[in-house]
C-alpha positions as a printed Julia matrix, in Angstrom:
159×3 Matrix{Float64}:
 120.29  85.32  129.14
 116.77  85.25  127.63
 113.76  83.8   129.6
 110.93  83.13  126.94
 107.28  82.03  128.65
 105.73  80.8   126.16
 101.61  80.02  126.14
  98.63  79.26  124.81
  95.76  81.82  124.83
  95.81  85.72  125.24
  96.06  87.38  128.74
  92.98  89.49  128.95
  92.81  90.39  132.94
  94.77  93.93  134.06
  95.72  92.9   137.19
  97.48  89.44  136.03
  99.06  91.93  133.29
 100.17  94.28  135.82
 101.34  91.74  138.3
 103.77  90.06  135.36
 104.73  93.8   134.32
 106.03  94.45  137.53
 108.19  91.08  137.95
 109.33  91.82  133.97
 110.56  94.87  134.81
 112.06  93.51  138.22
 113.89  90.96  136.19
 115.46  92.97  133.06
 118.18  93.72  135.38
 118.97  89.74  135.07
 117.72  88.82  131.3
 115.86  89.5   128.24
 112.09  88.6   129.38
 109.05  87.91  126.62
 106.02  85.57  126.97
 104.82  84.42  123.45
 101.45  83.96  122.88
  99.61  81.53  120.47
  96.44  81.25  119.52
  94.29  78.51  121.34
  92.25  75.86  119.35
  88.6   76.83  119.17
  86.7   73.78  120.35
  83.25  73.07  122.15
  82.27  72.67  125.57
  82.65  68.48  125.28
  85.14  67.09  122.93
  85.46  62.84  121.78
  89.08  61.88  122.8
  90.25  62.34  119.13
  89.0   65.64  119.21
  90.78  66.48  122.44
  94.12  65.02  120.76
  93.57  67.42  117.42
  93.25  70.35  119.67
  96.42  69.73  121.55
  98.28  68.75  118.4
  97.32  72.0   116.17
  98.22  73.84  119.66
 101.56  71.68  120.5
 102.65  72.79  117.05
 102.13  76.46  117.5
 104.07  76.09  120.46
 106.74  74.33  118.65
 107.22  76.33  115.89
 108.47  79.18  118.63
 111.27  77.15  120.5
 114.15  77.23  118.78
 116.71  74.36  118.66
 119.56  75.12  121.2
 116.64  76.47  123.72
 116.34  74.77  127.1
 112.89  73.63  127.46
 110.63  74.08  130.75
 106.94  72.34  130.34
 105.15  73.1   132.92
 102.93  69.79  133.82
 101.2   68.47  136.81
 102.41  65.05  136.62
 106.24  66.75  136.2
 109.17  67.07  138.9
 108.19  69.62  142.39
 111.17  71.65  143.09
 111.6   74.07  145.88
 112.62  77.73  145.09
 115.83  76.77  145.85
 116.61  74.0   143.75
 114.49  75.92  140.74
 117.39  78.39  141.43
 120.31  76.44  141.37
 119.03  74.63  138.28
 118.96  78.11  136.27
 122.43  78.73  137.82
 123.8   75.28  136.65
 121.89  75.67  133.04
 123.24  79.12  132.52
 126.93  78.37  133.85
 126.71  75.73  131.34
 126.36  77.31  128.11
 122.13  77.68  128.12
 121.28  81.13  127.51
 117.83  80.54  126.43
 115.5   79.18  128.2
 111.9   78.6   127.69
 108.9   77.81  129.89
 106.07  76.24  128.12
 102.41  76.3   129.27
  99.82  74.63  127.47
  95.84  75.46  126.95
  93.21  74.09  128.9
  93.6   70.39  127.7
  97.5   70.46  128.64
 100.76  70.3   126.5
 100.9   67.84  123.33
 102.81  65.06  123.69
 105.04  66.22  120.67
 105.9   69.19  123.33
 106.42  66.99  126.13
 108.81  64.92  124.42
 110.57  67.56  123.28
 111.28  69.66  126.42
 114.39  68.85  128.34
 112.24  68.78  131.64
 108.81  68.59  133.15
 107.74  70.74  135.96
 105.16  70.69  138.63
 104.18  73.59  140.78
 102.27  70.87  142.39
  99.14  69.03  141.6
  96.66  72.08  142.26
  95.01  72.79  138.77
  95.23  76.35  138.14
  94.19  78.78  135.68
  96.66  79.89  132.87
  96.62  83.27  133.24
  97.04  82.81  136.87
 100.24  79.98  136.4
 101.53  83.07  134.05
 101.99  85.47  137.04
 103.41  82.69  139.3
 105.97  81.35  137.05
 107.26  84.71  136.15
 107.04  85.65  140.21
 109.47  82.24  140.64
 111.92  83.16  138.03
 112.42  86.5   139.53
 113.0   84.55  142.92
 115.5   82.14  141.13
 117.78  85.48  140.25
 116.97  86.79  143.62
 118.45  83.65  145.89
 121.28  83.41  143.14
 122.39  86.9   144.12
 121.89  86.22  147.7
 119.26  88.71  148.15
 117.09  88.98  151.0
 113.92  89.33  148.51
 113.43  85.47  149.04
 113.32  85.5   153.19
């Protein structure tokens, strides 16, 4: 199985690197683990509507270009589906007993995801309507994919 997170900007704190490290290295025992970076549009403080709709398209099609076609596609959204841990588990479960190997997570830049990327990822999820840095939603979706393995296998990690 390969698990691809796959963002716009560069991680420059230690501690959020460290913290995804750690779950990485946690996980390898489960799947091949990567987050893809791509660059982020350079763009002023305020920004005219068509402005804000050329940044997201030059950055929706930088994340394109890195999902492949058979990949399963996670964009992470506010206005997207809440799952608990548990259901996030038994979806990867259900998606990987049924033939998807690789599956993507896809978080967008500060203005959100393109709707070219919305359209073409198989689901939308929420980790609720909070608005939270990148870097930070980095560490926390990598945290709750290690989880998902964790509950599949029954282990206590989740309790």
């Amino acid at each position: 199985m390969n698990i691809k997170i796959i963002c716009v900007g560069k991680l420059k704190e230690k501690y959020f690197k460290q913290g995804i490290a750690e779950y990485a290295k946690r996980m390898s025992k489960f799947a091949k683990f990567q987050i893809v970076e791509v660059p982020d549009e350079k763009a002023p403080e305020s920004l005219s509507n068509a402005e804000m709709a050329n940044v997201m398209e030059k950055e929706g099609a930088r994340i394109l270009d890195k999902i492949k076609d058979r990949d399963y596609v996670y964009a992470l959204a506010i206005l997207g589906e809440e799952r608990s841990s548990e259901e996030f588990a038994a979806e990867i479960d259900k998606l990987t007993t049924y033939g998807h190997s690789d599956i993507d997570f896809v978080i967008g830049g500060s203005l959100g995801l393109a709707p070219e990327v919305l359209k073409r990822a198989d689901t939308q999820i929420s980790f609720g309507r909070f608005t939270l840095p990148h870097q930070l939603m980095r560490l926390v979706l990598t945290e709750q994919v290690y989880r998902a393995f964790m509950i599949n296998i029954g282990s206590p990690y989740h309790k």
